[in-house]
PDB file of C-alpha atoms in Angstrom:
ATOM      1  CA  MET Z 143     128.999  94.861 114.678  1.00 51.00           C
ATOM      2  CA  ASN Z 144     129.398  91.380 116.148  1.00 57.00           C
ATOM      3  CA  GLU Z 145     129.725  88.629 113.603  1.00 63.00           C
ATOM      4  CA  TYR Z 146     128.944  84.990 114.135  1.00 54.00           C
ATOM      5  CA  LYS Z 147     131.961  82.854 114.746  1.00 55.00           C
ATOM      6  CA  ILE Z 148     132.050  79.463 113.111  1.00 52.00           C
ATOM      7  CA  LYS Z 149     133.041  76.938 115.715  1.00 52.00           C
ATOM      8  CA  THR Z 150     135.203  74.067 114.560  1.00 54.00           C
ATOM      9  CA  TYR Z 151     134.715  70.743 116.234  1.00 53.00           C
ATOM     10  CA  THR Z 152     137.130  67.957 116.801  1.00 55.00           C
ATOM     11  CA  ASN Z 153     135.826  64.571 115.792  1.00 63.00           C
ATOM     12  CA  ASN Z 154     134.764  62.989 119.059  1.00 82.00           C
ATOM     13  CA  ALA Z 155     133.070  59.809 117.854  1.00 86.00           C
ATOM     14  CA  VAL Z 156     131.283  59.143 121.144  1.00 85.00           C
ATOM     15  CA  LYS Z 157     129.809  62.650 121.255  1.00 81.00           C
ATOM     16  CA  GLN Z 158     128.886  62.542 117.548  1.00 84.00           C
ATOM     17  CA  LYS Z 159     127.079  59.226 118.117  1.00 86.00           C
ATOM     18  CA  GLU Z 160     125.180  60.741 121.060  1.00 82.00           C
ATOM     19  CA  TYR Z 161     124.074  63.673 118.897  1.00 80.00           C
ATOM     20  CA  TRP Z 162     122.861  61.383 116.109  1.00 85.00           C
ATOM     21  CA  ASP Z 163     121.054  59.095 118.576  1.00 82.00           C
ATOM     22  CA  THR Z 164     119.331  62.068 120.174  1.00 77.00           C
ATOM     23  CA  ALA Z 165     118.293  63.582 116.847  1.00 77.00           C
ATOM     24  CA  ILE Z 166     116.867  60.283 115.640  1.00 80.00           C
ATOM     25  CA  GLY Z 167     115.183  59.638 118.987  1.00 76.00           C
ATOM     26  CA  LEU Z 168     113.540  63.044 119.012  1.00 73.00           C
ATOM     27  CA  GLN Z 169     112.227  62.473 115.494  1.00 75.00           C
ATOM     28  CA  ASP Z 170     110.766  59.177 116.698  1.00 74.00           C
ATOM     29  CA  VAL Z 171     108.544  61.171 119.077  1.00 69.00           C
ATOM     30  CA  ASP Z 172     106.612  62.323 116.030  1.00 68.00           C
ATOM     31  CA  GLY Z 173     106.547  58.841 114.533  1.00 72.00           C
ATOM     32  CA  LEU Z 174     109.203  59.719 111.971  1.00 76.00           C
ATOM     33  CA  LYS Z 175     111.651  56.986 111.000  1.00 79.00           C
ATOM     34  CA  PRO Z 176     114.947  57.750 109.264  1.00 82.00           C
ATOM     35  CA  SER Z 177     116.006  56.034 106.078  1.00 83.00           C
ATOM     36  CA  GLU Z 178     118.655  53.338 106.022  1.00 86.00           C
ATOM     37  CA  TYR Z 179     120.665  55.772 103.922  1.00 86.00           C
ATOM     38  CA  LEU Z 180     120.678  58.307 106.756  1.00 86.00           C
ATOM     39  CA  HIS Z 181     121.891  55.600 109.136  1.00 89.00           C
ATOM     40  CA  GLU Z 182     124.750  54.824 106.739  1.00 92.00           C
ATOM     41  CA  LEU Z 183     125.669  58.497 106.391  1.00 92.00           C
ATOM     42  CA  SER Z 184     125.486  59.121 110.130  1.00 91.00           C
ATOM     43  CA  GLU Z 185     127.819  56.198 110.758  1.00 92.00           C
ATOM     44  CA  GLN Z 186     130.293  57.657 108.262  1.00 93.00           C
ATOM     45  CA  ASN Z 187     129.990  61.037 109.992  1.00 90.00           C
ATOM     46  CA  VAL Z 188     130.611  59.501 113.419  1.00 91.00           C
ATOM     47  CA  ASN Z 189     133.688  57.704 112.090  1.00 91.00           C
ATOM     48  CA  GLY Z 190     135.098  60.935 110.659  1.00 89.00           C
ATOM     49  CA  ILE Z 191     134.700  59.854 107.031  1.00 91.00           C
ATOM     50  CA  LEU Z 192     132.078  62.466 106.095  1.00 90.00           C
ATOM     51  CA  PRO Z 193     131.705  65.983 107.514  1.00 88.00           C
ATOM     52  CA  ILE Z 194     128.169  67.035 108.403  1.00 84.00           C
ATOM     53  CA  GLN Z 195     127.934  69.375 105.404  1.00 86.00           C
ATOM     54  CA  THR Z 196     128.613  66.431 103.074  1.00 89.00           C
ATOM     55  CA  VAL Z 197     125.936  64.389 104.858  1.00 88.00           C
ATOM     56  CA  LYS Z 198     123.449  67.191 104.190  1.00 84.00           C
ATOM     57  CA  GLU Z 199     124.471  67.458 100.529  1.00 87.00           C
ATOM     58  CA  LYS Z 200     124.199  63.687 100.015  1.00 88.00           C
ATOM     59  CA  LEU Z 201     120.728  63.629 101.585  1.00 83.00           C
ATOM     60  CA  ASN Z 202     119.553  66.474  99.368  1.00 80.00           C
ATOM     61  CA  GLU Z 203     120.847  64.617  96.305  1.00 83.00           C
ATOM     62  CA  TYR Z 204     119.234  61.365  97.477  1.00 81.00           C
ATOM     63  CA  TYR Z 205     115.801  62.997  97.710  1.00 77.00           C
ATOM     64  CA  LYS Z 206     115.941  64.710  94.332  1.00 75.00           C
ATOM     65  CA  ASP Z 207     114.695  61.429  92.904  1.00 67.00           C
ATOM     66  CA  ALA Z 208     111.136  61.416  94.255  1.00 50.00           C
ATOM     67  CA  SER Z 209     110.472  57.960  92.813  1.00 55.00           C
ATOM     68  CA  LYS Z 210     112.489  56.228  95.516  1.00 52.00           C
ATOM     69  CA  SER Z 211     109.982  54.069  97.369  1.00 53.00           C
ATOM     70  CA  GLU Z 212     111.353  54.974 100.756  1.00 54.00           C
ATOM     71  CA  GLY Z 213     111.624  58.665  99.903  1.00 55.00           C
ATOM     72  CA  ALA Z 214     108.165  59.886 100.727  1.00 55.00           C
ATOM     73  CA  LYS Z 215     108.129  58.134 104.085  1.00 54.00           C
ATOM     74  CA  THR Z 216     111.572  59.185 105.310  1.00 64.00           C
ATOM     75  CA  MET Z 217     112.366  62.556 103.763  1.00 61.00           C
ATOM     76  CA  GLU Z 218     110.757  64.617 106.519  1.00 51.00           C
ATOM     77  CA  CYS Z 219     112.693  62.726 109.164  1.00 58.00           C
ATOM     78  CA  ASP Z 220     116.051  62.811 107.361  1.00 55.00           C
ATOM     79  CA  ILE Z 221     116.211  66.478 106.379  1.00 71.00           C
ATOM     80  CA  GLY Z 222     113.467  68.245 108.304  1.00 52.00           C
ATOM     81  CA  GLU Z 223     114.391  70.663 111.072  1.00 50.00           C
ATOM     82  CA  GLY Z 224     112.495  69.202 113.996  1.00 64.00           C
ATOM     83  CA  ASN Z 225     111.594  71.833 116.562  1.00 75.00           C
ATOM     84  CA  THR Z 226     112.005  69.498 119.527  1.00 78.00           C
ATOM     85  CA  ARG Z 227     115.333  68.212 118.265  1.00 74.00           C
ATOM     86  CA  THR Z 228     116.641  71.695 117.546  1.00 77.00           C
ATOM     87  CA  THR Z 229     115.527  73.016 120.919  1.00 84.00           C
ATOM     88  CA  ALA Z 230     117.058  70.073 122.781  1.00 84.00           C
ATOM     89  CA  VAL Z 231     120.419  70.440 121.037  1.00 81.00           C
ATOM     90  CA  PHE Z 232     120.556  74.183 121.677  1.00 84.00           C
ATOM     91  CA  MET Z 233     119.537  73.747 125.315  1.00 90.00           C
ATOM     92  CA  GLU Z 234     122.301  71.188 125.827  1.00 87.00           C
ATOM     93  CA  LEU Z 235     124.858  73.526 124.257  1.00 86.00           C
ATOM     94  CA  TYR Z 236     123.580  76.523 126.228  1.00 90.00           C
ATOM     95  CA  LEU Z 237     123.559  74.739 129.572  1.00 93.00           C
ATOM     96  CA  ASN Z 238     127.050  73.351 128.996  1.00 89.00           C
ATOM     97  CA  SER Z 239     128.273  76.868 128.125  1.00 91.00           C
ATOM     98  CA  ARG Z 240     126.903  78.045 131.485  1.00 93.00           C
ATOM     99  CA  GLY Z 241     128.884  75.480 133.453  1.00 93.00           C
ATOM    100  CA  PHE Z 242     126.350  72.683 133.771  1.00 93.00           C
ATOM    101  CA  CYS Z 243     127.525  69.218 132.823  1.00 91.00           C
ATOM    102  CA  VAL Z 244     124.653  68.120 130.587  1.00 90.00           C
ATOM    103  CA  ASN Z 245     124.514  65.298 128.102  1.00 85.00           C
ATOM    104  CA  ASN Z 246     121.571  64.342 125.946  1.00 82.00           C
ATOM    105  CA  GLU Z 247     120.511  61.244 127.867  1.00 87.00           C
ATOM    106  CA  MET Z 248     117.455  62.917 129.455  1.00 90.00           C
ATOM    107  CA  PHE Z 249     116.396  64.336 126.097  1.00 87.00           C
ATOM    108  CA  GLN Z 250     116.666  60.853 124.571  1.00 84.00           C
ATOM    109  CA  GLU Z 251     114.862  59.011 127.351  1.00 88.00           C
ATOM    110  CA  HIS Z 252     112.071  61.558 127.762  1.00 91.00           C
ATOM    111  CA  ALA Z 253     111.750  63.028 124.259  1.00 86.00           C
ATOM    112  CA  LYS Z 254     107.951  62.854 124.104  1.00 87.00           C
ATOM    113  CA  TYR Z 255     107.569  64.254 127.616  1.00 92.00           C
ATOM    114  CA  TYR Z 256     109.978  67.097 126.776  1.00 92.00           C
ATOM    115  CA  ARG Z 257     108.091  67.978 123.590  1.00 88.00           C
ATOM    116  CA  ASP Z 258     104.724  67.894 125.358  1.00 91.00           C
ATOM    117  CA  ALA Z 259     106.092  69.906 128.302  1.00 93.00           C
ATOM    118  CA  MET Z 260     107.244  72.624 125.897  1.00 90.00           C
ATOM    119  CA  VAL Z 261     103.792  72.687 124.306  1.00 89.00           C
ATOM    120  CA  ARG Z 262     102.088  72.983 127.693  1.00 92.00           C
ATOM    121  CA  ALA Z 263     104.423  75.820 128.683  1.00 92.00           C
ATOM    122  CA  ASN Z 264     103.396  77.752 125.570  1.00 91.00           C
ATOM    123  CA  TYR Z 265      99.781  76.755 124.941  1.00 90.00           C
ATOM    124  CA  ALA Z 266      96.787  78.553 126.369  1.00 90.00           C
ATOM    125  CA  ASP Z 267      93.105  78.671 125.461  1.00 90.00           C
ATOM    126  CA  TYR Z 268      91.668  81.163 127.899  1.00 92.00           C
ATOM    127  CA  ALA Z 269      88.145  80.816 126.520  1.00 92.00           C
ATOM    128  CA  LYS Z 270      88.233  77.185 127.627  1.00 90.00           C
ATOM    129  CA  GLY Z 271      89.996  77.905 130.898  1.00 90.00           C
ATOM    130  CA  VAL Z 272      93.347  76.493 129.787  1.00 90.00           C
ATOM    131  CA  ASP Z 273      96.395  78.443 130.934  1.00 93.00           C
ATOM    132  CA  THR Z 274     100.081  77.859 130.258  1.00 93.00           C
ATOM    133  CA  GLU Z 275     101.690  75.298 132.569  1.00 94.00           C
ATOM    134  CA  PHE Z 276     105.429  75.523 133.277  1.00 96.00           C
ATOM    135  CA  GLY Z 277     105.534  72.810 135.941  1.00 96.00           C
ATOM    136  CA  PHE Z 278     106.252  70.028 133.457  1.00 96.00           C
ATOM    137  CA  LEU Z 279     109.336  71.786 132.082  1.00 96.00           C
ATOM    138  CA  GLU Z 280     110.423  72.718 135.590  1.00 97.00           C
ATOM    139  CA  ARG Z 281     110.320  69.061 136.652  1.00 97.00           C
ATOM    140  CA  PHE Z 282     112.245  68.011 133.541  1.00 97.00           C
ATOM    141  CA  TYR Z 283     114.998  70.566 134.190  1.00 96.00           C
ATOM    142  CA  GLU Z 284     115.043  69.801 137.930  1.00 96.00           C
ATOM    143  CA  ASN Z 285     115.815  66.182 137.024  1.00 96.00           C
ATOM    144  CA  LEU Z 286     118.312  67.189 134.335  1.00 95.00           C
ATOM    145  CA  LEU Z 287     120.289  69.775 136.270  1.00 95.00           C
ATOM    146  CA  PHE Z 288     119.911  68.851 139.927  1.00 95.00           C
ATOM    147  CA  HIS Z 289     119.355  65.083 139.819  1.00 93.00           C
ATOM    148  CA  GLY Z 290     115.728  65.511 140.812  1.00 95.00           C
ATOM    149  CA  LYS Z 291     113.604  62.448 141.311  1.00 96.00           C
ATOM    150  CA  TYR Z 292     110.424  63.487 139.533  1.00 96.00           C
ATOM    151  CA  ILE Z 293     108.715  60.727 137.597  1.00 96.00           C
ATOM    152  CA  LEU Z 294     108.146  62.097 134.100  1.00 96.00           C
ATOM    153  CA  LYS Z 295     105.031  60.485 132.651  1.00 94.00           C
ATOM    154  CA  ASN Z 296     103.758  61.499 129.224  1.00 89.00           C
ATOM    155  CA  ASP Z 297     100.149  61.055 130.271  1.00 91.00           C
ATOM    156  CA  ASP Z 298     100.504  63.800 132.896  1.00 92.00           C
ATOM    157  CA  THR Z 299     100.997  66.451 130.202  1.00 89.00           C
ATOM    158  CA  ILE Z 300      97.734  65.665 128.394  1.00 86.00           C
ATOM    159  CA  LEU Z 301      94.810  68.029 128.876  1.00 82.00           C
ATOM    160  CA  ALA Z 302      91.635  66.286 129.948  1.00 72.00           C
TER     161      ALA Z 302
END
């Protein structure tokens, strides 16, 4: 039976900062704003002071006190597993493992488009004549992987 291998990472501050920026940017797509506390913890993680597991533990402890005024507004952003964020991070890792040189810049710059393109690729309402549409994701990945020149406009993904 194959077991999961735990990958250890070296502390590359630039890469860590990119990951945090992408995660926060993808949360922003849904109008979620992180707490100042998360910003402080992420900075400590980037600088190698706190490992990611400690960041998670500190956030969980922070939100145990539900009376914090900021708590209700920021908890979902700080500790929620955002589907778009998770998908983007895994896609970056997967593509890099397959020999593509991918960073998270496209995911940051076009987070809302990427989320909406994934929805359109998976949503159908046949009774209303709406079928899945993969073209939006194809254009995103064409730009990402092959330096395509498609203009990625959020409004294009909206059903009329």
